[in-house]
Coordinates of C-alpha atoms in Angstrom, one line a residue:
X1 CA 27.7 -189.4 -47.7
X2 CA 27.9 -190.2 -51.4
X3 CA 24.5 -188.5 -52.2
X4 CA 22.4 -189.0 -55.5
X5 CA 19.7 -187.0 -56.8
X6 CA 17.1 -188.3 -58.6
X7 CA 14.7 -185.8 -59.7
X8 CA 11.4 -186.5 -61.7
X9 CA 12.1 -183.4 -63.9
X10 CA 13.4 -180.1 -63.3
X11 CA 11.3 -177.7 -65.5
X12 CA 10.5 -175.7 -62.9
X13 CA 12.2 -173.7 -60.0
X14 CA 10.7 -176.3 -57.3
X15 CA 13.1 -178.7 -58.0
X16 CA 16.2 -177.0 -59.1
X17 CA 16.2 -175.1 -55.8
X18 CA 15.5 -178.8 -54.4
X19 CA 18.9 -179.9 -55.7
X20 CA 20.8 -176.8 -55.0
X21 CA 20.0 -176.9 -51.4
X22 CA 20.5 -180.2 -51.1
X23 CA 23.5 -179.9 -52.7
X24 CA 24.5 -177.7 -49.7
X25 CA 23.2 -179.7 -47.1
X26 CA 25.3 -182.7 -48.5
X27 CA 28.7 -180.9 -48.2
X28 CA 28.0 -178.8 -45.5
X29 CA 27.5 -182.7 -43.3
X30 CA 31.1 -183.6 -45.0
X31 CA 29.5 -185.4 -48.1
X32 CA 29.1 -184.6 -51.7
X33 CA 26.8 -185.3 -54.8
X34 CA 27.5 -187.9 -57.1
X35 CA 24.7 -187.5 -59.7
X36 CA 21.6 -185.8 -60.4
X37 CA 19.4 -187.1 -62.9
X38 CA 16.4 -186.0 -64.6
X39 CA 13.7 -188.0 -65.4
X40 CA 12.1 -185.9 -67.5
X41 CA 8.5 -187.2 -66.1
X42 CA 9.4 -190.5 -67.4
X43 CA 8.9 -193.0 -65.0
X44 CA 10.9 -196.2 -66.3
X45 CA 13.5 -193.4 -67.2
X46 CA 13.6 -192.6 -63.4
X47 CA 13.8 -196.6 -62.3
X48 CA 17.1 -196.6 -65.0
X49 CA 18.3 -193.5 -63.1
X50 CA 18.5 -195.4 -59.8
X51 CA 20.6 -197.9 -61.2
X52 CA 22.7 -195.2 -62.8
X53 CA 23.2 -193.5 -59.6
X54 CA 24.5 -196.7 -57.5
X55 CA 26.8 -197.4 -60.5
X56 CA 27.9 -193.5 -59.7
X57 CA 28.8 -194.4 -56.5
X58 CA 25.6 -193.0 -54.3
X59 CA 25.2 -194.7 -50.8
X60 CA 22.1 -192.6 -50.5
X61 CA 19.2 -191.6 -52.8
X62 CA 17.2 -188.0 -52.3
X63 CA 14.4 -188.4 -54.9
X64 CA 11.0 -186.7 -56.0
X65 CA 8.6 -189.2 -57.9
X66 CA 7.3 -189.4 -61.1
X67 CA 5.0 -191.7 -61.0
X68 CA 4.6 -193.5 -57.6
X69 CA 3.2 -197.2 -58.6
X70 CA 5.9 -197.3 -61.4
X71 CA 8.8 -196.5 -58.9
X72 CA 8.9 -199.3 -56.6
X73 CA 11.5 -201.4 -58.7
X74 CA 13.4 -199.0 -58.2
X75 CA 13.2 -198.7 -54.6
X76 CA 13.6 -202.4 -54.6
X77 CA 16.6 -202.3 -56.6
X78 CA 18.2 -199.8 -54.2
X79 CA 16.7 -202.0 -51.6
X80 CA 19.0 -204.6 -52.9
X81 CA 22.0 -202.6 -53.1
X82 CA 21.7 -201.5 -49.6
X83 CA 21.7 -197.9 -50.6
X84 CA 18.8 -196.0 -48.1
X85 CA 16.1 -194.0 -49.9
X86 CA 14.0 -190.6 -48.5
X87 CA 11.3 -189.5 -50.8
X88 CA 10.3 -185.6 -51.1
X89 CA 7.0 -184.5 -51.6
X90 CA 5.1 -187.3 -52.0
X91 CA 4.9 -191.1 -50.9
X92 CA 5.2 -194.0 -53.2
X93 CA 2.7 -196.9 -53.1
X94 CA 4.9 -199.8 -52.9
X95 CA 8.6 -200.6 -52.2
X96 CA 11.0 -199.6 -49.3
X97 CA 11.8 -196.1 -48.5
X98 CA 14.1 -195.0 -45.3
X99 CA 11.6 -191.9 -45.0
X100 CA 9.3 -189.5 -46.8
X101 CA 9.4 -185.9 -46.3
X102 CA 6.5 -183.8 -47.0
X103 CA 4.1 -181.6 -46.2
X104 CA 0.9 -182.2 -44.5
X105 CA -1.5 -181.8 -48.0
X106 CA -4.2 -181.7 -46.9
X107 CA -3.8 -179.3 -43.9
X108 CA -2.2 -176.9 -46.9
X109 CA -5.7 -177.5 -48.4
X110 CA -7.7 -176.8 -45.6
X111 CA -5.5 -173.2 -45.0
X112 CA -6.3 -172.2 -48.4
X113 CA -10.0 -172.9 -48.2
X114 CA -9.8 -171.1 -45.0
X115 CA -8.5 -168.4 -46.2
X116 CA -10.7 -168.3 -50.1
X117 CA -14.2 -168.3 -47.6
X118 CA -13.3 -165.6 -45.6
X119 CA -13.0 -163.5 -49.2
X120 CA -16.0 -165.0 -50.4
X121 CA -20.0 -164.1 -50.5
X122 CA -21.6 -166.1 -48.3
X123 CA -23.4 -167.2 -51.6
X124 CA -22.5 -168.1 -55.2
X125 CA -20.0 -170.0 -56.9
X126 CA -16.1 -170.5 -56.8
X127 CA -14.0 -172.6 -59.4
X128 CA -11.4 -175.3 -57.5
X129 CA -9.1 -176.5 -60.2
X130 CA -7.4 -179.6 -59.0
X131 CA -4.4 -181.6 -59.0
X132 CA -4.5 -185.4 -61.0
X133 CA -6.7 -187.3 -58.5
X134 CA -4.5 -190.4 -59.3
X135 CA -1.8 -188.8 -57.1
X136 CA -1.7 -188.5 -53.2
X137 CA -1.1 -185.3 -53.4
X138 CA -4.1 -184.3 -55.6
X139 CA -6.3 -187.0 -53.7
X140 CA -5.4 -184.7 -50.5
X141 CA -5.4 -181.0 -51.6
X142 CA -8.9 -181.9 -53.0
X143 CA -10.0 -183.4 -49.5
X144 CA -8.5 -180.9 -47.3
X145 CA -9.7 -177.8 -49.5
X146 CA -13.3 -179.5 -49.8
X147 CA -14.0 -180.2 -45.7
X148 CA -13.0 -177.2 -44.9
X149 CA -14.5 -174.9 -47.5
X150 CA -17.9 -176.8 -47.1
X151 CA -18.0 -176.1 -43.3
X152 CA -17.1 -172.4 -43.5
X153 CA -18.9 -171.3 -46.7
X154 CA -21.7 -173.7 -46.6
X155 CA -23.7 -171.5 -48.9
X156 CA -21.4 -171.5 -51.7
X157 CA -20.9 -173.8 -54.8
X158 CA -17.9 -175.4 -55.6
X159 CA -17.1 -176.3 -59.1
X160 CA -14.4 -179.0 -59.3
X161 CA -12.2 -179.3 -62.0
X162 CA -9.0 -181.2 -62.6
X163 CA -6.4 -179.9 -64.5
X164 CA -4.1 -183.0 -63.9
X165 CA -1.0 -181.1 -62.6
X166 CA -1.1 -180.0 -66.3
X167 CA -0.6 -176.0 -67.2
X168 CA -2.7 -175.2 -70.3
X169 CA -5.7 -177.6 -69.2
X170 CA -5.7 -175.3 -66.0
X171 CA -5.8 -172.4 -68.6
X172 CA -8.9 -174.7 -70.9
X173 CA -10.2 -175.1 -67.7
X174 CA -10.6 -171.6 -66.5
X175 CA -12.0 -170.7 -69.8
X176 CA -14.3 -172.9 -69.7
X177 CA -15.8 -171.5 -66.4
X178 CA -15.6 -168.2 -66.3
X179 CA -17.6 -168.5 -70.0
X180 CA -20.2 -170.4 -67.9
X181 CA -19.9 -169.0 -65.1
X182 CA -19.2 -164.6 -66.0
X183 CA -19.9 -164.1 -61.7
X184 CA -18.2 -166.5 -60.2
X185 CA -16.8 -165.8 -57.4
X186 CA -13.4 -167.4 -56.4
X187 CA -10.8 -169.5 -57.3
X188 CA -8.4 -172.4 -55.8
X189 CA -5.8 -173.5 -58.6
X190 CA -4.4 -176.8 -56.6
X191 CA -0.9 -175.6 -57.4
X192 CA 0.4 -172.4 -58.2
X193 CA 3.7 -173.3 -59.9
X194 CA 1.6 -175.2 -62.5
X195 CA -1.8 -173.5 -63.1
X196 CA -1.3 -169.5 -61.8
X197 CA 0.1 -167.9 -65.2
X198 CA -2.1 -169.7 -67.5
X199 CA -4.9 -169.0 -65.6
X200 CA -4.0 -165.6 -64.9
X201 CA -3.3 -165.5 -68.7
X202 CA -6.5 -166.6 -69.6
X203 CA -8.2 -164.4 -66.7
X204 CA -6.6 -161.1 -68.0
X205 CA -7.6 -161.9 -72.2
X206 CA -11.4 -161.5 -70.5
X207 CA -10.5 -158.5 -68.7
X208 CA -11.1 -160.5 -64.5
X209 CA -7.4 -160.0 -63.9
X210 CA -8.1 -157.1 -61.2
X211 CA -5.7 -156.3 -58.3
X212 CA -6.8 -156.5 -54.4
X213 CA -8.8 -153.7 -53.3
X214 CA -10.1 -152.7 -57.1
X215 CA -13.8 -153.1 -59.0
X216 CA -13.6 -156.7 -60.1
X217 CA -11.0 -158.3 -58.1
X218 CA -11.6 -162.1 -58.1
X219 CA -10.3 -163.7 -55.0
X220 CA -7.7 -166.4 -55.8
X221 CA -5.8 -168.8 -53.6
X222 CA -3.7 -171.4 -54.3
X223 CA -1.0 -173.8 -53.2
X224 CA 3.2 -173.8 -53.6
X225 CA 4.7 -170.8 -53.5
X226 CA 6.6 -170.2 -57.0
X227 CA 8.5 -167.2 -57.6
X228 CA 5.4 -166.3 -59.7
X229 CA 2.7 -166.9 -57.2
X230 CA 4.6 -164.3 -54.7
X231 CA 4.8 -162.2 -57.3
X232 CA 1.3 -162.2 -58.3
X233 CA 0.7 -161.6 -54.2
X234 CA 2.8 -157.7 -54.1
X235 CA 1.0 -157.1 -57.2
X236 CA -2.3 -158.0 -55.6
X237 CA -4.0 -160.6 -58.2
X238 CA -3.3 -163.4 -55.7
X239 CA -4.8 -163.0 -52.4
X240 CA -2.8 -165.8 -50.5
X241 CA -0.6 -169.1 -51.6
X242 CA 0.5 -171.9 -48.9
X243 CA 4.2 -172.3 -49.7
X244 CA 5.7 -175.2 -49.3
X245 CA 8.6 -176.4 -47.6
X246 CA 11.1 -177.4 -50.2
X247 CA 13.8 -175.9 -48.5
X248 CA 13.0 -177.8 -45.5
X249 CA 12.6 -181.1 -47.7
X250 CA 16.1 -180.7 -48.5
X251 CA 17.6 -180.1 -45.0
X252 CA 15.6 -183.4 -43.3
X253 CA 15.8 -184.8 -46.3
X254 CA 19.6 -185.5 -46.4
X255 CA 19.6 -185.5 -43.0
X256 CA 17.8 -188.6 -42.6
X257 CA 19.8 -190.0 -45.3
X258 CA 22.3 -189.2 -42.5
X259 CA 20.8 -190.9 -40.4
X260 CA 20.6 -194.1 -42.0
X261 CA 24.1 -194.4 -43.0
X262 CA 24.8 -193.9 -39.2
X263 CA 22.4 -197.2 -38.7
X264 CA 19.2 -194.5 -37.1
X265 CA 16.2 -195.8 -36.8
X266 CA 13.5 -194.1 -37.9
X267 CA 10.4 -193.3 -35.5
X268 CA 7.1 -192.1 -34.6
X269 CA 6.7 -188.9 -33.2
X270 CA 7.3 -185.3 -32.6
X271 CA 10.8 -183.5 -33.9
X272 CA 13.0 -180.7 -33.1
X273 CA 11.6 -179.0 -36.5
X274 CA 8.1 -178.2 -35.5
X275 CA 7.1 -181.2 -37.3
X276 CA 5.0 -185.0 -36.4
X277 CA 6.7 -187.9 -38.0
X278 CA 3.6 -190.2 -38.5
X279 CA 3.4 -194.2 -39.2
X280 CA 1.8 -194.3 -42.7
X281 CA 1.3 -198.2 -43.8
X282 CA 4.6 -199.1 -43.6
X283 CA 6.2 -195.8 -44.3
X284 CA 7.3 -193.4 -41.7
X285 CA 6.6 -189.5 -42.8
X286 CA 7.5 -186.1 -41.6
X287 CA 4.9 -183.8 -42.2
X288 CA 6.8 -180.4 -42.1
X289 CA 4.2 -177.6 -41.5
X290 CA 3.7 -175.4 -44.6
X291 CA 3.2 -171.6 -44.3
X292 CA 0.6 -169.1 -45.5
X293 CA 2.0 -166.1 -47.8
X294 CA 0.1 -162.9 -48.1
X295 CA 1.2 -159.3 -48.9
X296 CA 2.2 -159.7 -44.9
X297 CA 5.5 -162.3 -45.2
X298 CA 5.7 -162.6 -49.0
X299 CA 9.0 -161.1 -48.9
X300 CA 10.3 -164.0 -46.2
X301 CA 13.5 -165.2 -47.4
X302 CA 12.9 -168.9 -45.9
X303 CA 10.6 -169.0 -48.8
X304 CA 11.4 -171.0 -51.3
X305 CA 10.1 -168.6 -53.8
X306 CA 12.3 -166.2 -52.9
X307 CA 15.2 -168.1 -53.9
X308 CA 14.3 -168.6 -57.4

């Protein structure tokens, strides 16, 4: 295995702890890493990086997206090349792809909105700050957290906002509400590692950044599990988080890639990982189960957090 990395940025721990454990995984199945590249959320920069990577040498690709319309000539490049492909973390719209390895969104959705209702009057009004409804993932987290926050807290309001996986309009955002809105009473942020400190920020300059258990305490839940997030859970200003996987993404991730260099094909059905690879249009997709984190297991090292 002649691994290469293509990563849509890594400004955040999410995907440097990606590549590192990947990294890992590579040499630990007698391969190495070639290359990893950073896209810096530049999509056409991420279709050069391909190319850039099979020139490297890589007879596999492990990549997140950055935009995933604008990476299929990429994939068909690669395509063309003979050089398999698994995607992490989300699933592009066009071109091949060996595998995708993700979690199940909007199952991550519907644990968090399980979790916000239970904390929640039975009446009033919660804030749900999404992800960009352009992407999968946002389409999903909004779907998931919607159904299943309508059916147990039928009484409550749901303001929806998008943020657009974009920090300081989560922070606008917030503002914005909690100036309309001085009782509301709950919050899902759509992603943790992206919205939880400026919203936090933003709750604490208005004095509704209140621990667990005290006079004020606004119920928050959210979805990733950043090193932040956990931390916000011991000191009690986040209630709960639904981490994701990365870890996991890595270690089926590269072992797919395995898999296809060995000629595997990939099927439907259940793994030895706890997990359901589904038949998505043309795509087959292992939807690795995700975890809640409370005060409970927030100090599980197979969180991804906790390797930050």
């Amino acid at each position: 295995m002649k691994l290469g990395l293509s990563m849509p940025f890594l400004s955040t721990p999410f995907f440097s702890i990606l590549v590192k454990q990947a990294t890992a995984d590579a040499k630990a199945k007698g391969g190495k890493v070639v290359q990893t590249t950073n896209a810096n959320h530049d999509a056409s920069q991420q279709v050069s990086d391909f190319r850039n990577l099979i020139a490297a040498g890589a007879n596999v690709i492990l990549a997140g997206v950055v935009d995933r319309s604008a990476i299929r000539p990429a994939l068909d490049y690669a395509k063309s090349q003979k050089v398999p492909v698994v995607i992490v973390d989300d699933a592009p719209a066009a071109g091949d792809a060996y595998a995708i390895v993700k979690a199940d969104n909007e199952a991550m959705a519907a644990q968090a909105a399980d979790v916000l209702a239970a904390k929640v009057p039975k009446t009033g009004k919660i804030l749900e700050i999404t992800g960009a409804l352009t992407t999968t993932n946002g389409q999903d987290r909004k779907s998931g957290f919607d159904k299943k926050f309508k059916k147990k807290a039928p009484g409550v309001k749901v303001i929806k906002q998008s943020a657009d996986w974009d920090g300081p309009k989560s922070a606008d955002v917030m503002s914005t509400v909690i100036s309309g809105t001085p009782h509301l009473n709950g919050v899902f942020l759509a992603t943790d590692s992206l919205y939880y400190e400026p919203v936090a920020a933003t709750l604490k300059a208005r004095g509704r950044l209140v621990p667990v258990g005290k006079s004020g305490h606004l119920p928050m839940v959210a979805i990733d599990g950043s090193v932040e997030s956990l931390n916000a859970i011991r000191k009690g200003y986040l209630d709960a988080t639904v981490s994701q996987p990365v870890l996991d993404y890595a270690k089926y991730g590269v072992g797919y890639l395995q898999d296809a260099l060995e000629g595997k094909k990939m099927k439907a059905g259940a793994t030895d990982h706890k997990s359901t690879v589904v038949k998505k249009g043309s795509y087959f997709v292992d939807e690795l189960p995700a975890p809640v984190v409370t005060k409970k297991n927030v100090d599980d090292s197979a969180l991804w957090g906790n390797r930050s």
